[in-house]
CSV table of C-alpha atoms in Angstrom, one decimal:
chain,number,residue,atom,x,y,z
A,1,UNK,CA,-28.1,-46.1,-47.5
A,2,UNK,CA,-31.6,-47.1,-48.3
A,3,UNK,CA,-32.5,-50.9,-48.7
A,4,UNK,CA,-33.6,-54.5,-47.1
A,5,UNK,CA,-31.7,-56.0,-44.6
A,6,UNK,CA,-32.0,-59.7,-43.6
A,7,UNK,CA,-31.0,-61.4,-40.6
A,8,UNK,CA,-29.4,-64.3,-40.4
A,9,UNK,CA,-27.7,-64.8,-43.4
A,10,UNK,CA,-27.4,-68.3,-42.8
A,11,UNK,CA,-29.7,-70.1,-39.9
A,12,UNK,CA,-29.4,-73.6,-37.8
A,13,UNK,CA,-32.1,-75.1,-36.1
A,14,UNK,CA,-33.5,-78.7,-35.0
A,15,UNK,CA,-36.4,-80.6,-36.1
A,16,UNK,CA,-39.3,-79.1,-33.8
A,17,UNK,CA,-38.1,-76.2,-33.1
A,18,UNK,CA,-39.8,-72.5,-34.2
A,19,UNK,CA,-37.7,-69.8,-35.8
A,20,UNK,CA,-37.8,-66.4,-36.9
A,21,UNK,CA,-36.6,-64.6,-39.5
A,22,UNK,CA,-36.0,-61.1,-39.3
A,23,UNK,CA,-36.2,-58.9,-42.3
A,24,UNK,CA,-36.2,-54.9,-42.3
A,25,UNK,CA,-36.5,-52.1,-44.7
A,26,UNK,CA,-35.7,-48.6,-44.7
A,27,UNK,CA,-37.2,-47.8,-47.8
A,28,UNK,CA,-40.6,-46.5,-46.4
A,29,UNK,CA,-42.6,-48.8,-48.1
A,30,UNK,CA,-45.8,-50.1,-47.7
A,31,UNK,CA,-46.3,-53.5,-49.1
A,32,UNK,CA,-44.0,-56.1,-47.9
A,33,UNK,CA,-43.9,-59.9,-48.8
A,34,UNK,CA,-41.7,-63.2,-47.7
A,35,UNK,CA,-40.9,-65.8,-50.6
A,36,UNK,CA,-39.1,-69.3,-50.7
A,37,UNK,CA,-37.0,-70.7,-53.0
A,38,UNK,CA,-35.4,-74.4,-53.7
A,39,UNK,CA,-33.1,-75.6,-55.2
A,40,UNK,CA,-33.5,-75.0,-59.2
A,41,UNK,CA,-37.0,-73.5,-58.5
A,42,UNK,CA,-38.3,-69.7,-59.2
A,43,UNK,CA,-39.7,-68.3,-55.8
A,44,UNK,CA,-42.9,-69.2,-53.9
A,45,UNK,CA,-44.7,-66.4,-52.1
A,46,UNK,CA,-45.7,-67.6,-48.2
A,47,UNK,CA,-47.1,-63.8,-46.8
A,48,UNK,CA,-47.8,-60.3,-48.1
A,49,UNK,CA,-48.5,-57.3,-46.4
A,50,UNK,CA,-50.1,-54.2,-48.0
A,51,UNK,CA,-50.1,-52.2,-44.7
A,52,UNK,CA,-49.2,-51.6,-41.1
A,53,UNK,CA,-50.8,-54.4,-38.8
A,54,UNK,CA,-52.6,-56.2,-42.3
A,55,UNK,CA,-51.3,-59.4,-43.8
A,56,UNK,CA,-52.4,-62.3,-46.3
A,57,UNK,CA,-51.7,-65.7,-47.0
A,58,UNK,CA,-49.5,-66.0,-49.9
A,59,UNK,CA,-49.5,-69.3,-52.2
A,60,UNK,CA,-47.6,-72.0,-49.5
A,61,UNK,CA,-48.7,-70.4,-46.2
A,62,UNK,CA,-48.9,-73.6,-43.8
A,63,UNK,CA,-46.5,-73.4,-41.5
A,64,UNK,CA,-45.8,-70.4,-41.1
A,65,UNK,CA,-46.7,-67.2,-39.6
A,66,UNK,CA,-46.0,-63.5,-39.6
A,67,UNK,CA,-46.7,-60.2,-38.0
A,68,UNK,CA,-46.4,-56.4,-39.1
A,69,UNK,CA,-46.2,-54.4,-35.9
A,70,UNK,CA,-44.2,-51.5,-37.6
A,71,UNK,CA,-43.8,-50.4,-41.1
A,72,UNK,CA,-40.6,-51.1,-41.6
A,73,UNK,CA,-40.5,-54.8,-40.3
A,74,UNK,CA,-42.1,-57.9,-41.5
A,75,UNK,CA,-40.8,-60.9,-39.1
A,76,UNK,CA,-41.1,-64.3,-40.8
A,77,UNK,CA,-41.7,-67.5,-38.1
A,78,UNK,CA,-41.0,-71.0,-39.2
A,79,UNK,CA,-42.8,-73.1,-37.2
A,80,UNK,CA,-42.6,-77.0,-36.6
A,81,UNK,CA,-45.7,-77.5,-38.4
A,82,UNK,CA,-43.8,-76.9,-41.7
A,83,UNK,CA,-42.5,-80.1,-43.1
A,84,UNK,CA,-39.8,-79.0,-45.5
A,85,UNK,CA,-38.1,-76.0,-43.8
A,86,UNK,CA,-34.7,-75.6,-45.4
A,87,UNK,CA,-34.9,-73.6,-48.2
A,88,UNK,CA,-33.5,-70.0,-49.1
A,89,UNK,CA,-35.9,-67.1,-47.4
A,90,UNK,CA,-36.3,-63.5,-49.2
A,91,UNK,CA,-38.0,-60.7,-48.0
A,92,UNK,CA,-38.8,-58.2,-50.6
A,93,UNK,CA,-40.8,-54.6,-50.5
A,94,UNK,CA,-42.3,-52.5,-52.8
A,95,UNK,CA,-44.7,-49.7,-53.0
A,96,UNK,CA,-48.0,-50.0,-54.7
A,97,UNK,CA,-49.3,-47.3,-56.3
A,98,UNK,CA,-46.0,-45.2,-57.6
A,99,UNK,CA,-47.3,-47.1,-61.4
A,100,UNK,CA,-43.7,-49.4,-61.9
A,101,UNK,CA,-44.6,-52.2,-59.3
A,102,UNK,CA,-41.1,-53.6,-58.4
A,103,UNK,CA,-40.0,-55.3,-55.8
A,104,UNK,CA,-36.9,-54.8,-54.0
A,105,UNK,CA,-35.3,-57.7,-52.6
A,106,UNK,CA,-33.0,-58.8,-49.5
A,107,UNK,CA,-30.2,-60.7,-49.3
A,108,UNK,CA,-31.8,-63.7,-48.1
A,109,UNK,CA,-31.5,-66.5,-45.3
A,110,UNK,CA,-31.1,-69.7,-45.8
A,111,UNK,CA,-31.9,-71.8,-43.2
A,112,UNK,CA,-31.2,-75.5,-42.5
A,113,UNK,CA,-33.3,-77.7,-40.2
A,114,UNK,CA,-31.9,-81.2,-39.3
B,1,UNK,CA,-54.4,-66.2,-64.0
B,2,UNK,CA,-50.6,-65.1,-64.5
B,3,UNK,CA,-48.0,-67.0,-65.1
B,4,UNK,CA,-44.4,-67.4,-66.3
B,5,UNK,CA,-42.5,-70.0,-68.7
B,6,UNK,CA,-38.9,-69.6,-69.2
B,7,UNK,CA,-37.9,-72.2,-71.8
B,8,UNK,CA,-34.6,-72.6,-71.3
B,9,UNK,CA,-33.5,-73.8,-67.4
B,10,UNK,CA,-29.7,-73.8,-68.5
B,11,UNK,CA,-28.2,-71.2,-70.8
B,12,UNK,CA,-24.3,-71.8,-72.0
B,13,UNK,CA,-22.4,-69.1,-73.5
B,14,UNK,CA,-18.8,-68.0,-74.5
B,15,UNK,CA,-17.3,-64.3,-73.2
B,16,UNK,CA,-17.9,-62.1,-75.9
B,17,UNK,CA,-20.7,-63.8,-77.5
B,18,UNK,CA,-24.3,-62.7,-77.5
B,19,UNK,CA,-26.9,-63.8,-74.8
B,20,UNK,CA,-30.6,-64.7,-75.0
B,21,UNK,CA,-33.1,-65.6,-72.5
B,22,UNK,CA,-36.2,-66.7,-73.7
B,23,UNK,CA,-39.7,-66.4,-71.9
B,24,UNK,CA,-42.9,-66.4,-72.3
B,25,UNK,CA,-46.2,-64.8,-70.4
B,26,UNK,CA,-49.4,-65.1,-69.8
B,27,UNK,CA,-52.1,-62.7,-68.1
B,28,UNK,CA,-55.3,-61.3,-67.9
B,29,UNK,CA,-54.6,-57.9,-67.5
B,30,UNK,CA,-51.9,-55.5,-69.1
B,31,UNK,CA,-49.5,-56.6,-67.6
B,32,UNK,CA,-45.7,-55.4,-65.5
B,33,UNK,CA,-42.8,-57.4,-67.0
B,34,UNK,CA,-39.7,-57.8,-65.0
B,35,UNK,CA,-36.1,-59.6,-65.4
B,36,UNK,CA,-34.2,-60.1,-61.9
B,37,UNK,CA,-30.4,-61.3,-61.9
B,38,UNK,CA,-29.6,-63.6,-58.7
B,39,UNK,CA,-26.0,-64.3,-58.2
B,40,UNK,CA,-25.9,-67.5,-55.8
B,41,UNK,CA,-26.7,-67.1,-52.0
B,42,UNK,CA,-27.9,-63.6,-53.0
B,43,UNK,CA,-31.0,-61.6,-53.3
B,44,UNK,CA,-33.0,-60.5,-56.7
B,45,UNK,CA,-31.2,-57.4,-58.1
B,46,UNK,CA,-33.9,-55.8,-61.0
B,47,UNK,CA,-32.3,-56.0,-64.5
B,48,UNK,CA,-35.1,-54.1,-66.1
B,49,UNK,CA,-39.0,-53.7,-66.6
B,50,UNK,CA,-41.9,-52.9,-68.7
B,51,UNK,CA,-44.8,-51.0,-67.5
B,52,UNK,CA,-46.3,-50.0,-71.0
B,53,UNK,CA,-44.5,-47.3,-72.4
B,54,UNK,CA,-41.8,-48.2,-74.9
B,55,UNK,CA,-41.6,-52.0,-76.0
B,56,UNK,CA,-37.8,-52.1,-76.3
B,57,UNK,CA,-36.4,-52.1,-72.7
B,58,UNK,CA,-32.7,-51.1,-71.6
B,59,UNK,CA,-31.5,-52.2,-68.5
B,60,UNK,CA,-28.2,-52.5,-66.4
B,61,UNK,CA,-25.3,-53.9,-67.1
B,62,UNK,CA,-25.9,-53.8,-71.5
B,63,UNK,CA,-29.0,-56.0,-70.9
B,64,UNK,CA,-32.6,-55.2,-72.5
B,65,UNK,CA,-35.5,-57.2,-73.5
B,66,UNK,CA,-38.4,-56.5,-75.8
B,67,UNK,CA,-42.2,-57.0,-75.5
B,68,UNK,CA,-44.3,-58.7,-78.1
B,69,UNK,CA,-47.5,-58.8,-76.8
B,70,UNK,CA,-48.4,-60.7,-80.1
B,71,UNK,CA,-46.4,-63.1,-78.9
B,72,UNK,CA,-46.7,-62.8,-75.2
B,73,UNK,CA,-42.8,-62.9,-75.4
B,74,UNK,CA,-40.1,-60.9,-73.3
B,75,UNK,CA,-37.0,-62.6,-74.5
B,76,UNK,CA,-33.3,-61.2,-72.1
B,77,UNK,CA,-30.8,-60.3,-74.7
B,78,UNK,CA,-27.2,-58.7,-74.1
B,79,UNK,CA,-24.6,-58.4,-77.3
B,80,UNK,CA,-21.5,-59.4,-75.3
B,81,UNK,CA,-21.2,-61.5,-72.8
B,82,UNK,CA,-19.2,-61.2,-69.3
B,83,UNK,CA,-18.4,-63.7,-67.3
B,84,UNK,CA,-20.0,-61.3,-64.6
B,85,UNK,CA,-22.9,-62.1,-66.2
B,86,UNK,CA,-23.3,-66.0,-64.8
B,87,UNK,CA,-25.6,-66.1,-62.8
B,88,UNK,CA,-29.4,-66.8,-62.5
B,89,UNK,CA,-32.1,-65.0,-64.6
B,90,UNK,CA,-35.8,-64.9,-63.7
B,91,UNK,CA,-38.4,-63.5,-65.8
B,92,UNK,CA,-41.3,-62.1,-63.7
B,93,UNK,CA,-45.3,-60.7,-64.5
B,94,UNK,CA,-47.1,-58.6,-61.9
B,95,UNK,CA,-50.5,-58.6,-61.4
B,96,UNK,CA,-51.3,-54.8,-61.2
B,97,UNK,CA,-54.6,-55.1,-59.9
B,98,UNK,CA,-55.0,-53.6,-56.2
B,99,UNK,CA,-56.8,-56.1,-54.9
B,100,UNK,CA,-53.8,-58.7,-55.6
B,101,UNK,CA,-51.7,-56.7,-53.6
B,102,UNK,CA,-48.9,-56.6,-56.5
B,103,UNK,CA,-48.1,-59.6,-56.2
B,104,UNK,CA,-45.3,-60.8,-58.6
B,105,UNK,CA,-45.2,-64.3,-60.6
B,106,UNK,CA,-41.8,-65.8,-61.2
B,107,UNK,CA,-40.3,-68.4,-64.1
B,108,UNK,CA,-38.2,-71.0,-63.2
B,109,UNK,CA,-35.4,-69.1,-63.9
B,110,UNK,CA,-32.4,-69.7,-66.6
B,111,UNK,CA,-29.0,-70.6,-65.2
B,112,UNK,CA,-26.6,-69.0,-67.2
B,113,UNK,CA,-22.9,-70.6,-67.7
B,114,UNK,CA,-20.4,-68.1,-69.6
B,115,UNK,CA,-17.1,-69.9,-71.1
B,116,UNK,CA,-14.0,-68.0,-71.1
């Protein structure tokens, strides 16, 4: 069964502290990207990555960090230099070049820092 | 420069009657139109998307949307509502150039209420 998988759904942490979000795909894809979403808001790219061991900031980068080791995961971390962390994480993947352009999404995490 | 207006942030409809989801484009390039459905504390699930061939659109779930490009419109419309159907709607433009690394502007989305 092909798709995005996200781990945690849901994710506690304390002011301070890094976290990381796990996000996986079986779908062989290339590109891979990490959005954020608010409350009543459309979604906010933070990273993209067109390829194995190659990433870019997205639009709202500070703060947070990412790696791509392997093609099929694209770990998200939170760090304590972001000031707003709670919000609802999606990882999404596509592949570039098949002329459509979609992105398939996860189920999210939504994480709550107090 | 993409980007996205929905016009509507709340939608309000009874089972049974028609929905429509407005939104409106803008891009440099020809552009990829998409419509996502979120139900909450979900991910995106792709309704339907243009890529330049035919204007009128059919998607899942009896939905379809048509591109003006004289208008830079592409309005969501379903005959019938469900009550399935209440969810969040986001209307979506890709920048298809490489170098941009497909990445996808979203709307504010529409929050749709269906009445029984």
């Amino acid at each position: 069964d092909g798709g995005i998988t996200q781990s945690p759904k849901y994710l506690f942490r304390k002011e301070g502290q890094n976290v990381t979000l796990s996000c996986e795909q079986n779908l062989n894809h290339d590109a891979m990207y990490w959005y954020r979403q608010d409350p009543g808001q459309g979604l906010r790219l933070i990273y993209y990555s067109q390829i194995v061991n190659d990433f870019q900031k997205g639009d709202i980068a500070e703060g947070y960090s990412v790696s791509r080791e392997k093609k099929e995961s694209f770990p998200l971390t939170v760090t304590s230099a972001q000031k707003n962390p709670t919000a609802f994480y999606l990882c999404a993947s596509s592949e570039p070049g098949q002329g459509s352009y979609e992105q398939y999404f996860g189920p999210g995490t939504r994480l709550t820092v107090t | 420069a993409q980007s996205v207006t929905q016009l509507d942030s709340h939608v309000s409809v009874s089972e049974g009657t028609p929905v429509l989801l407005r939104c409106n484009y803008s891009s440099s390039y020809s552009p990829s139109l998409f419509w996502y459905v979120q139900h909450p504390n979900k991910g995106l699930q792709l309704l339907l998307k243009y890529t330049s061939a035919a204007t009128l659109v059919k998607g899942i779930n009896g939905f379809e949307a048509e591109f003006k490009k004289s208008e830079t419109s592409f309005h969501l419309t379903k005959p019938s509502a469900h009550m399935s159907d209440a969810a969040e709607y986001f209307c979506v433009v890709s920048d298809i150039r490489e170098a941009a690394g497909n990445k996808l502007t979203f709307g504010g989305g529409t929050r749709v209420l269906v009445k029984p």
